[in-house]
mmCIF file of C-alpha atoms in Angstrom:
data_model
loop_
_atom_site.group_PDB
_atom_site.id
_atom_site.type_symbol
_atom_site.label_atom_id
_atom_site.label_comp_id
_atom_site.label_asym_id
_atom_site.label_seq_id
_atom_site.Cartn_x
_atom_site.Cartn_y
_atom_site.Cartn_z
ATOM 1 C CA MET A 29 103.535 112.123 63.429
ATOM 2 C CA LYS A 30 101.855 114.995 61.603
ATOM 3 C CA LYS A 31 105.269 116.753 61.569
ATOM 4 C CA ARG A 32 106.867 113.875 60.013
ATOM 5 C CA MET A 33 104.052 113.549 57.464
ATOM 6 C CA ALA A 34 104.469 117.185 56.520
ATOM 7 C CA ALA A 35 108.223 116.603 56.060
ATOM 8 C CA MET A 36 107.408 113.757 53.779
ATOM 9 C CA MET A 37 105.085 115.878 51.617
ATOM 10 C CA MET A 38 107.667 118.642 51.560
ATOM 11 C CA ALA A 39 110.239 116.200 50.244
ATOM 12 C CA ALA A 40 107.967 115.029 47.437
ATOM 13 C CA VAL A 41 107.258 118.757 46.563
ATOM 14 C CA MET A 42 110.958 119.603 46.368
ATOM 15 C CA ALA A 43 111.512 116.586 44.203
ATOM 16 C CA ALA A 44 108.843 117.698 41.772
ATOM 17 C CA MET A 45 110.327 121.211 41.608
ATOM 18 C CA THR A 46 113.589 119.724 40.656
ATOM 19 C CA ALA A 47 112.024 117.781 37.929
ATOM 20 C CA ALA A 48 110.160 120.861 36.653
ATOM 21 C CA GLY A 49 113.462 122.823 36.297
ATOM 22 C CA CYS A 50 113.361 124.814 39.458
ATOM 23 C CA GLY A 51 116.648 123.475 40.755
ATOM 24 C CA THR A 52 120.196 124.128 39.405
ATOM 25 C CA GLY A 53 120.015 121.747 36.641
ATOM 26 C CA THR A 54 118.975 118.406 35.414
ATOM 27 C CA GLU A 55 122.022 116.765 37.227
ATOM 28 C CA ASN A 56 120.763 118.143 40.608
ATOM 29 C CA ASP A 57 120.790 115.340 43.220
ATOM 30 C CA GLY A 58 117.700 116.550 44.880
ATOM 31 C CA THR A 59 119.538 118.956 47.254
ATOM 32 C CA GLY A 60 119.014 121.969 45.050
ATOM 33 C CA VAL A 61 116.203 123.206 47.187
ATOM 34 C CA SER A 62 117.580 123.312 50.818
ATOM 35 C CA THR A 63 115.696 123.406 54.119
ATOM 36 C CA GLU A 64 116.464 124.876 57.425
ATOM 37 C CA ASN A 65 114.772 124.977 60.851
ATOM 38 C CA ASN A 66 113.321 121.405 60.994
ATOM 39 C CA GLY A 67 112.632 121.222 57.249
ATOM 40 C CA SER A 68 110.964 124.769 56.979
ATOM 41 C CA PRO A 69 111.674 126.089 53.340
ATOM 42 C CA LYS A 70 113.649 129.288 52.812
ATOM 43 C CA ALA A 71 111.825 132.096 51.374
ATOM 44 C CA PRO A 72 113.131 131.857 47.882
ATOM 45 C CA GLN A 73 111.425 128.477 47.493
ATOM 46 C CA ASN A 74 107.879 129.976 47.230
ATOM 47 C CA HIS A 75 108.613 131.207 43.693
ATOM 48 C CA GLY A 76 109.953 127.731 42.738
ATOM 49 C CA MET A 77 106.680 126.259 44.242
ATOM 50 C CA ALA A 78 104.621 128.367 41.928
ATOM 51 C CA GLU A 79 106.712 127.380 38.955
ATOM 52 C CA ALA A 80 106.186 123.799 39.745
ATOM 53 C CA SER A 81 102.451 124.192 40.005
ATOM 54 C CA LYS A 82 102.445 125.248 36.431
ATOM 55 C CA SER A 83 104.294 122.276 35.179
ATOM 56 C CA ASN A 84 101.451 120.034 34.648
ATOM 57 C CA GLY A 85 100.492 119.981 38.389
ATOM 58 C CA SER A 86 103.283 117.540 38.978
ATOM 59 C CA ALA A 87 104.107 118.922 42.444
ATOM 60 C CA GLU A 88 100.603 118.651 43.613
ATOM 61 C CA ALA A 89 100.173 115.074 42.145
ATOM 62 C CA VAL A 90 103.359 113.838 44.135
ATOM 63 C CA ALA A 91 102.317 115.585 47.279
ATOM 64 C CA SER A 92 98.823 114.075 47.033
ATOM 65 C CA SER A 93 100.339 110.610 46.541
ATOM 66 C CA SER A 94 102.614 111.190 49.571
ATOM 67 C CA SER A 95 99.694 111.930 51.708
ATOM 68 C CA GLU A 96 98.235 108.654 51.039
ATOM 69 C CA GLU A 97 101.346 106.898 52.377
ATOM 70 C CA GLU A 98 101.523 105.366 55.726
ATOM 71 C CA ASP A 99 102.342 107.604 58.691
ATOM 72 C CA SER A 100 105.456 106.781 60.903
ATOM 73 C CA TYR A 101 105.438 107.052 64.581
ATOM 74 C CA LEU A 102 107.993 107.915 67.472
ATOM 75 C CA VAL A 103 106.987 106.341 70.635
ATOM 76 C CA GLY A 104 108.813 106.670 74.021
ATOM 77 C CA ILE A 105 108.546 103.774 76.511
ATOM 78 C CA SER A 106 109.405 104.589 80.145
ATOM 79 C CA GLN A 107 109.531 101.443 82.385
ATOM 80 C CA PHE A 108 110.111 101.837 86.093
ATOM 81 C CA ALA A 109 111.983 98.743 86.774
ATOM 82 C CA GLU A 110 113.517 95.664 85.422
ATOM 83 C CA HIS A 111 111.376 92.578 86.195
ATOM 84 C CA GLY A 112 109.383 90.036 84.415
ATOM 85 C CA SER A 113 105.822 91.414 84.747
ATOM 86 C CA LEU A 114 106.820 94.883 83.415
ATOM 87 C CA ASP A 115 108.973 93.460 80.645
ATOM 88 C CA ASN A 116 105.988 91.255 79.714
ATOM 89 C CA CYS A 117 103.838 94.512 79.668
ATOM 90 C CA ARG A 118 106.237 96.147 77.254
ATOM 91 C CA GLU A 119 106.518 93.133 74.791
ATOM 92 C CA GLY A 120 102.604 92.883 74.907
ATOM 93 C CA PHE A 121 102.396 96.594 74.164
ATOM 94 C CA LEU A 122 104.579 96.379 71.105
ATOM 95 C CA ALA A 123 102.807 93.148 69.981
ATOM 96 C CA GLY A 124 99.474 95.132 70.207
ATOM 97 C CA LEU A 125 100.756 97.834 68.080
ATOM 98 C CA GLU A 126 102.071 95.431 65.614
ATOM 99 C CA GLU A 127 98.713 93.810 65.345
ATOM 100 C CA ALA A 128 97.288 97.151 64.284
ATOM 101 C CA GLY A 129 100.001 97.576 61.600
ATOM 102 C CA ILE A 130 102.366 99.745 63.605
ATOM 103 C CA VAL A 131 105.483 97.769 63.377
ATOM 104 C CA GLU A 132 108.984 98.669 65.152
ATOM 105 C CA GLY A 133 111.573 99.005 62.355
ATOM 106 C CA GLU A 134 109.089 99.669 59.623
ATOM 107 C CA ASN A 135 106.812 102.489 60.540
ATOM 108 C CA LEU A 136 107.600 102.765 64.276
ATOM 109 C CA THR A 137 110.655 104.088 66.061
ATOM 110 C CA VAL A 138 110.842 103.128 69.853
ATOM 111 C CA LEU A 139 112.797 105.048 72.422
ATOM 112 C CA TYR A 140 112.997 102.769 75.479
ATOM 113 C CA GLU A 141 114.439 103.847 78.868
ATOM 114 C CA ASN A 142 114.238 102.089 82.393
ATOM 115 C CA ALA A 143 114.109 104.343 85.479
ATOM 116 C CA GLN A 144 115.766 101.613 87.723
ATOM 117 C CA THR A 145 113.087 102.360 90.372
ATOM 118 C CA ASP A 146 114.110 106.020 90.682
ATOM 119 C CA THR A 147 111.391 108.340 90.458
ATOM 120 C CA GLY A 148 113.659 111.383 89.545
ATOM 121 C CA THR A 149 115.063 109.296 86.778
ATOM 122 C CA ALA A 150 111.440 108.574 85.469
ATOM 123 C CA SER A 151 110.832 112.409 85.336
ATOM 124 C CA LEU A 152 114.089 112.939 83.369
ATOM 125 C CA ILE A 153 113.085 110.194 80.923
ATOM 126 C CA ALA A 154 109.682 111.815 80.265
ATOM 127 C CA GLU A 155 111.456 115.185 79.673
ATOM 128 C CA ASN A 156 113.761 113.600 77.174
ATOM 129 C CA PHE A 157 110.991 112.150 75.246
ATOM 130 C CA VAL A 158 109.156 115.324 75.183
ATOM 131 C CA SER A 159 112.347 117.052 73.814
ATOM 132 C CA GLN A 160 112.583 114.440 71.062
ATOM 133 C CA LYS A 161 108.832 115.317 70.117
ATOM 134 C CA ALA A 162 107.627 111.691 70.549
ATOM 135 C CA ASP A 163 104.086 111.071 69.262
ATOM 136 C CA MET A 164 103.266 109.188 72.448
ATOM 137 C CA ILE A 165 104.617 108.081 75.820
ATOM 138 C CA CYS A 166 103.871 104.580 76.995
ATOM 139 C CA ALA A 167 104.477 104.557 80.845
ATOM 140 C CA ILE A 168 104.932 101.286 82.539
ATOM 141 C CA ALA A 169 104.020 101.406 86.209
ATOM 142 C CA THR A 170 102.639 104.145 88.283
ATOM 143 C CA PRO A 171 105.659 106.357 89.120
ATOM 144 C CA CYS A 172 106.514 106.596 85.243
ATOM 145 C CA ALA A 173 102.922 107.349 84.576
ATOM 146 C CA MET A 174 102.672 110.093 87.039
ATOM 147 C CA SER A 175 105.994 111.710 85.900
ATOM 148 C CA ALA A 176 105.087 111.413 82.234
ATOM 149 C CA TYR A 177 101.598 112.967 82.650
ATOM 150 C CA ASN A 178 102.812 115.910 84.652
ATOM 151 C CA ILE A 179 105.523 116.618 82.120
ATOM 152 C CA CYS A 180 103.238 116.253 79.000
ATOM 153 C CA MET A 181 100.471 118.366 80.689
ATOM 154 C CA GLU A 182 101.480 121.557 78.622
ATOM 155 C CA THR A 183 102.082 119.482 75.254
ATOM 156 C CA ASP A 184 99.818 117.641 73.034
ATOM 157 C CA ILE A 185 101.681 114.315 73.538
ATOM 158 C CA PRO A 186 99.248 111.561 74.784
ATOM 159 C CA VAL A 187 100.309 109.349 77.509
ATOM 160 C CA VAL A 188 99.260 105.656 77.610
ATOM 161 C CA TYR A 189 100.064 103.687 80.867
ATOM 162 C CA THR A 190 99.928 100.170 81.872
ATOM 163 C CA ALA A 191 100.644 98.082 84.979
ATOM 164 C CA ILE A 192 98.983 100.562 87.331
ATOM 165 C CA SER A 193 96.897 99.149 90.160
ATOM 166 C CA ASP A 194 95.010 102.186 91.001
ATOM 167 C CA PRO A 195 94.850 104.967 88.454
ATOM 168 C CA VAL A 196 92.211 106.783 90.344
ATOM 169 C CA GLY A 197 94.330 106.806 93.528
ATOM 170 C CA ALA A 198 97.331 107.933 91.424
ATOM 171 C CA GLY A 199 95.372 110.908 90.180
ATOM 172 C CA LEU A 200 95.387 109.674 86.395
ATOM 173 C CA ALA A 201 91.683 108.904 86.099
ATOM 174 C CA ALA A 202 88.462 109.982 87.514
ATOM 175 C CA GLU A 203 86.132 107.860 89.838
ATOM 176 C CA ASP A 204 84.026 106.787 86.884
ATOM 177 C CA GLY A 205 87.210 105.586 84.872
ATOM 178 C CA SER A 206 87.301 108.648 82.610
ATOM 179 C CA SER A 207 90.385 110.304 81.838
ATOM 180 C CA VAL A 208 91.597 113.407 83.643
ATOM 181 C CA GLY A 209 93.521 114.759 80.701
ATOM 182 C CA ASN A 210 95.386 113.585 77.557
ATOM 183 C CA ILE A 211 96.053 110.179 79.304
ATOM 184 C CA THR A 212 94.614 106.770 79.502
ATOM 185 C CA GLY A 213 95.795 103.167 79.873
ATOM 186 C CA SER A 214 95.218 99.862 81.602
ATOM 187 C CA SER A 215 95.100 98.709 85.382
ATOM 188 C CA ASP A 216 96.599 95.757 86.842
ATOM 189 C CA LEU A 217 94.415 95.934 89.876
ATOM 190 C CA LEU A 218 95.066 92.858 91.841
ATOM 191 C CA PRO A 219 92.175 90.278 92.541
ATOM 192 C CA VAL A 220 92.769 90.454 96.296
ATOM 193 C CA SER A 221 89.625 88.505 97.139
ATOM 194 C CA ALA A 222 90.612 85.613 94.928
ATOM 195 C CA GLN A 223 94.128 85.770 96.292
ATOM 196 C CA LEU A 224 92.835 85.466 99.738
ATOM 197 C CA GLU A 225 90.547 82.623 98.860
ATOM 198 C CA MET A 226 93.385 80.724 97.206
ATOM 199 C CA ILE A 227 95.792 81.276 100.345
ATOM 200 C CA ARG A 228 92.945 80.023 102.726
ATOM 201 C CA THR A 229 92.513 77.028 100.514
ATOM 202 C CA MET A 230 96.206 76.196 100.479
ATOM 203 C CA LEU A 231 96.936 77.080 104.074
ATOM 204 C CA PRO A 232 93.738 76.129 106.082
ATOM 205 C CA GLN A 233 95.559 76.761 109.488
ATOM 206 C CA ALA A 234 97.046 80.137 108.643
ATOM 207 C CA LYS A 235 96.182 83.234 110.569
ATOM 208 C CA THR A 236 98.602 85.927 109.545
ATOM 209 C CA ILE A 237 99.740 87.101 106.093
ATOM 210 C CA GLY A 238 102.730 89.497 105.803
ATOM 211 C CA ILE A 239 102.964 92.060 103.003
ATOM 212 C CA LEU A 240 106.110 94.149 102.146
ATOM 213 C CA TYR A 241 105.515 97.284 100.220
ATOM 214 C CA THR A 242 107.184 100.578 99.187
ATOM 215 C CA THR A 243 105.608 103.331 101.153
ATOM 216 C CA SER A 244 105.995 105.873 98.278
ATOM 217 C CA GLU A 245 104.149 103.682 95.771
ATOM 218 C CA ALA A 246 100.482 104.796 95.428
ATOM 219 C CA ASN A 247 99.382 101.532 93.956
ATOM 220 C CA SER A 248 100.965 99.537 96.853
ATOM 221 C CA VAL A 249 99.363 101.757 99.576
ATOM 222 C CA SER A 250 96.000 101.392 98.065
ATOM 223 C CA THR A 251 96.382 97.554 97.600
ATOM 224 C CA ILE A 252 97.333 97.274 101.306
ATOM 225 C CA GLU A 253 94.076 98.866 102.212
ATOM 226 C CA THR A 254 92.104 96.527 100.151
ATOM 227 C CA TYR A 255 93.917 93.551 101.840
ATOM 228 C CA LYS A 256 93.101 94.925 105.345
ATOM 229 C CA GLU A 257 89.384 95.463 104.431
ATOM 230 C CA LEU A 258 88.957 91.959 102.937
ATOM 231 C CA ALA A 259 91.242 89.902 104.969
ATOM 232 C CA PRO A 260 89.128 89.496 108.151
ATOM 233 C CA GLY A 261 86.318 87.775 106.036
ATOM 234 C CA PHE A 262 88.744 85.073 105.229
ATOM 235 C CA GLY A 263 90.102 84.738 108.836
ATOM 236 C CA PHE A 264 93.361 86.655 108.345
ATOM 237 C CA GLU A 265 95.194 89.382 109.848
ATOM 238 C CA ILE A 266 97.492 91.467 107.708
ATOM 239 C CA ILE A 267 100.868 92.375 109.092
ATOM 240 C CA GLU A 268 102.555 94.997 106.792
ATOM 241 C CA SER A 269 106.149 96.312 106.451
ATOM 242 C CA GLY A 270 107.005 99.329 104.660
ATOM 243 C CA VAL A 271 110.263 100.060 102.978
ATOM 244 C CA SER A 272 111.567 103.367 101.292
ATOM 245 C CA ASN A 273 114.027 101.739 98.999
ATOM 246 C CA ILE A 274 115.402 98.535 97.966
ATOM 247 C CA SER A 275 118.261 98.549 100.299
ATOM 248 C CA GLU A 276 115.761 98.168 103.259
ATOM 249 C CA VAL A 277 114.124 94.951 101.751
ATOM 250 C CA ASP A 278 116.579 92.464 103.211
ATOM 251 C CA MET A 279 116.135 93.604 106.924
ATOM 252 C CA ALA A 280 112.388 94.149 106.586
ATOM 253 C CA ALA A 281 111.861 90.652 105.049
ATOM 254 C CA ALA A 282 113.992 89.048 107.800
ATOM 255 C CA ASP A 283 111.926 90.503 110.377
ATOM 256 C CA LEU A 284 108.637 89.951 108.834
ATOM 257 C CA VAL A 285 109.078 86.121 108.279
ATOM 258 C CA THR A 286 109.275 85.863 112.007
ATOM 259 C CA LYS A 287 105.791 87.218 112.620
ATOM 260 C CA VAL A 288 103.564 85.626 109.791
ATOM 261 C CA ASP A 289 102.408 82.213 108.446
ATOM 262 C CA CYS A 290 103.084 83.398 104.914
ATOM 263 C CA ILE A 291 103.804 86.321 102.590
ATOM 264 C CA SER A 292 101.669 87.551 99.867
ATOM 265 C CA ASN A 293 103.737 89.650 97.363
ATOM 266 C CA LEU A 294 102.193 92.620 95.562
ATOM 267 C CA THR A 295 103.196 94.156 92.150
ATOM 268 C CA ASP A 296 105.250 96.661 94.154
ATOM 269 C CA ASN A 297 108.075 97.465 91.777
ATOM 270 C CA THR A 298 110.719 97.891 94.343
ATOM 271 C CA VAL A 299 109.822 94.731 96.309
ATOM 272 C CA VAL A 300 109.522 92.715 93.086
ATOM 273 C CA GLU A 301 113.107 93.734 92.113
ATOM 274 C CA ALA A 302 114.232 92.322 95.287
ATOM 275 C CA LEU A 303 112.017 89.288 95.229
ATOM 276 C CA GLN A 304 114.890 86.700 95.497
ATOM 277 C CA THR A 305 115.838 88.427 98.836
ATOM 278 C CA VAL A 306 112.416 88.094 100.146
ATOM 279 C CA LEU A 307 112.135 84.460 98.858
ATOM 280 C CA ASP A 308 115.526 83.608 100.599
ATOM 281 C CA LYS A 309 114.286 84.846 103.968
ATOM 282 C CA ALA A 310 111.077 83.085 103.559
ATOM 283 C CA ASN A 311 112.508 79.776 102.496
ATOM 284 C CA THR A 312 114.875 79.818 105.447
ATOM 285 C CA ALA A 313 111.888 80.418 107.769
ATOM 286 C CA GLY A 314 109.898 77.599 105.993
ATOM 287 C CA ILE A 315 106.919 79.741 104.974
ATOM 288 C CA PRO A 316 105.598 80.125 101.556
ATOM 289 C CA VAL A 317 105.421 83.405 99.588
ATOM 290 C CA PHE A 318 102.515 83.852 97.258
ATOM 291 C CA GLY A 319 103.041 85.917 94.109
ATOM 292 C CA SER A 320 100.549 88.124 92.418
ATOM 293 C CA GLU A 321 101.353 87.097 88.853
ATOM 294 C CA ILE A 322 102.837 84.487 86.661
ATOM 295 C CA GLU A 323 106.527 85.690 86.517
ATOM 296 C CA GLN A 324 106.701 85.704 90.255
ATOM 297 C CA VAL A 325 105.454 82.056 90.461
ATOM 298 C CA LYS A 326 108.127 81.197 87.787
ATOM 299 C CA SER A 327 110.814 82.893 90.026
ATOM 300 C CA GLY A 328 109.873 80.939 93.086
ATOM 301 C CA CYS A 329 106.663 81.945 94.662
ATOM 302 C CA VAL A 330 104.548 78.877 95.468
ATOM 303 C CA ALA A 331 101.331 80.201 93.831
ATOM 304 C CA SER A 332 99.309 83.062 92.676
ATOM 305 C CA MET A 333 95.865 83.949 91.666
ATOM 306 C CA GLY A 334 97.202 86.503 89.238
ATOM 307 C CA ILE A 335 96.935 88.229 85.785
ATOM 308 C CA GLU A 336 98.797 87.885 82.621
ATOM 309 C CA TYR A 337 100.759 90.974 81.949
ATOM 310 C CA PHE A 338 101.628 90.082 78.260
ATOM 311 C CA GLU A 339 97.995 90.173 77.472
ATOM 312 C CA LEU A 340 97.390 93.330 79.593
ATOM 313 C CA GLY A 341 100.204 94.978 77.496
ATOM 314 C CA ARG A 342 98.806 93.623 74.353
ATOM 315 C CA ALA A 343 95.422 95.273 74.970
ATOM 316 C CA THR A 344 97.097 98.530 75.884
ATOM 317 C CA GLY A 345 99.013 98.466 72.640
ATOM 318 C CA GLN A 346 95.797 98.052 70.738
ATOM 319 C CA MET A 347 94.387 101.076 72.532
ATOM 320 C CA ALA A 348 97.596 102.938 71.844
ATOM 321 C CA ALA A 349 97.291 102.178 68.063
ATOM 322 C CA ARG A 350 93.887 103.703 67.907
ATOM 323 C CA ILE A 351 95.105 106.852 69.433
ATOM 324 C CA LEU A 352 98.198 107.164 67.274
ATOM 325 C CA LYS A 353 96.018 106.580 64.115
ATOM 326 C CA GLY A 354 93.623 109.374 65.144
ATOM 327 C CA GLU A 355 90.786 106.853 65.655
ATOM 328 C CA ALA A 356 90.567 107.757 69.295
ATOM 329 C CA ALA A 357 91.667 110.526 71.710
ATOM 330 C CA ALA A 358 93.460 109.610 74.992
ATOM 331 C CA GLY A 359 91.354 112.166 76.922
ATOM 332 C CA GLU A 360 88.156 110.455 75.738
ATOM 333 C CA THR A 361 89.196 106.862 76.362
ATOM 334 C CA PRO A 362 88.296 105.281 79.778
ATOM 335 C CA PHE A 363 91.126 103.068 81.169
ATOM 336 C CA ILE A 364 90.810 99.387 80.953
ATOM 337 C CA ARG A 365 91.237 96.601 83.532
ATOM 338 C CA ALA A 366 93.118 93.199 83.482
ATOM 339 C CA SER A 367 90.860 90.243 82.700
ATOM 340 C CA THR A 368 89.955 87.586 85.180
ATOM 341 C CA ALA A 369 92.779 86.241 87.303
ATOM 342 C CA GLU A 370 94.059 82.763 87.029
ATOM 343 C CA LEU A 371 95.777 80.167 89.204
ATOM 344 C CA TYR A 372 99.459 79.562 88.721
ATOM 345 C CA VAL A 373 101.571 77.049 90.924
ATOM 346 C CA ASN A 374 105.132 76.147 91.254
ATOM 347 C CA PHE A 375 105.686 72.687 92.527
ATOM 348 C CA ALA A 376 109.481 72.981 92.907
ATOM 349 C CA ALA A 377 108.944 76.035 95.220
ATOM 350 C CA ALA A 378 106.411 74.196 97.306
ATOM 351 C CA GLU A 379 108.742 71.322 97.659
ATOM 352 C CA LYS A 380 111.628 73.590 98.649
ATOM 353 C CA ILE A 381 109.820 74.262 101.956
ATOM 354 C CA HIS A 382 108.204 70.903 102.305
ATOM 355 C CA MET A 383 104.650 72.319 101.584
ATOM 356 C CA GLU A 384 102.093 69.713 100.733
ATOM 357 C CA LEU A 385 99.691 70.803 97.893
ATOM 358 C CA ASP A 386 96.068 69.643 97.379
ATOM 359 C CA GLU A 387 96.114 67.876 94.052
ATOM 360 C CA SER A 388 92.418 68.342 93.573
ATOM 361 C CA TYR A 389 93.044 72.182 93.907
ATOM 362 C CA VAL A 390 96.120 72.639 91.966
ATOM 363 C CA GLY A 391 94.927 70.428 89.287
ATOM 364 C CA ASN A 392 92.799 73.288 88.175
ATOM 365 C CA ALA A 393 95.669 75.711 87.496
ATOM 366 C CA ALA A 394 96.052 77.620 84.419
ATOM 367 C CA LYS A 395 99.705 76.861 84.395
ATOM 368 C CA THR A 396 102.058 74.905 86.592
ATOM 369 C CA PHE A 397 105.918 74.876 86.919
ATOM 370 C CA ASP A 398 108.166 71.996 87.965
ATOM 371 C CA GLU A 399 111.284 74.171 88.472
ATOM 372 C CA ILE A 400 112.300 77.721 89.654
ATOM 373 C CA MET A 401 113.349 79.938 86.888
ATOM 374 C CA VAL A 402 115.401 82.800 87.912
ATOM 375 C CA GLU A 403 116.596 85.266 85.162
#
């Protein structure tokens, strides 16, 4: 953003020089003083600048006025997959920036790219943003954040991430929450204990919970460990099934539903992208799938003790605005966590598998749905 501000100041100086007679004549259209190499002035311009400074200080006055004008920003947004929770994060992020006065189409230019669950593509996206000299990279989901951080390490471009369950496990934050470099952001660490309590309340007789996850996603691996640690306290056994890519989800889900009483879905990007496949297998087997956030419940999961991703993105955008404005440094800003989880219920999803819901319990839900909404 400093480079763009410098360019604005130089443009003002050139305009003043033209007014002072340093150009080719009074009919000059403002192009009399040429620039090359990203706006760097040619050597002959130095004399003209000296001439302009003698003309009632007009160039200095215009430059000073220009310096008071609002900065403009170029932000690259790298999103790992296309699904509701990550989309909500992106929309919330832009809303948070806008609330701070950084508005797309006015003083903000956004470069948006989606990696389509491919880590190699995530790296290429980050390299592209660096080559375009972005003022900041917003990385949505762990693989994009890790790629952006590694590629920006030798630059001064800050990385702000969101939708990362375990920043510490991903090497993006220290144990105390502080930054490990020019990077910070927000965590969507799942409220596993609250989720297990919800499942126990809704399925009093259940003994086994199945979880599908991508073996290469650090956030999923760490969340699986948390489930395994806490599940016995609620009388559950966790049966996991790992996949390496989206093509394996169909077979893994078909096998898993024969072994468990229900499925608890994580925020695993690959599995979430194939959520309808998981739901189809579970519905056929007559077992419920519990989601981890509101969009999964809208899409057909019976219930979730989950977080609101738009608000998470919004808080992240507000953090990013402070960094862009120079009011805070990414490397000195600890990451933040999602707020308290809330209960979401889909009555249509429960009816589809003939599951009876306790009205006294679901009546306390933050939001309920009477239909399955699949985009």
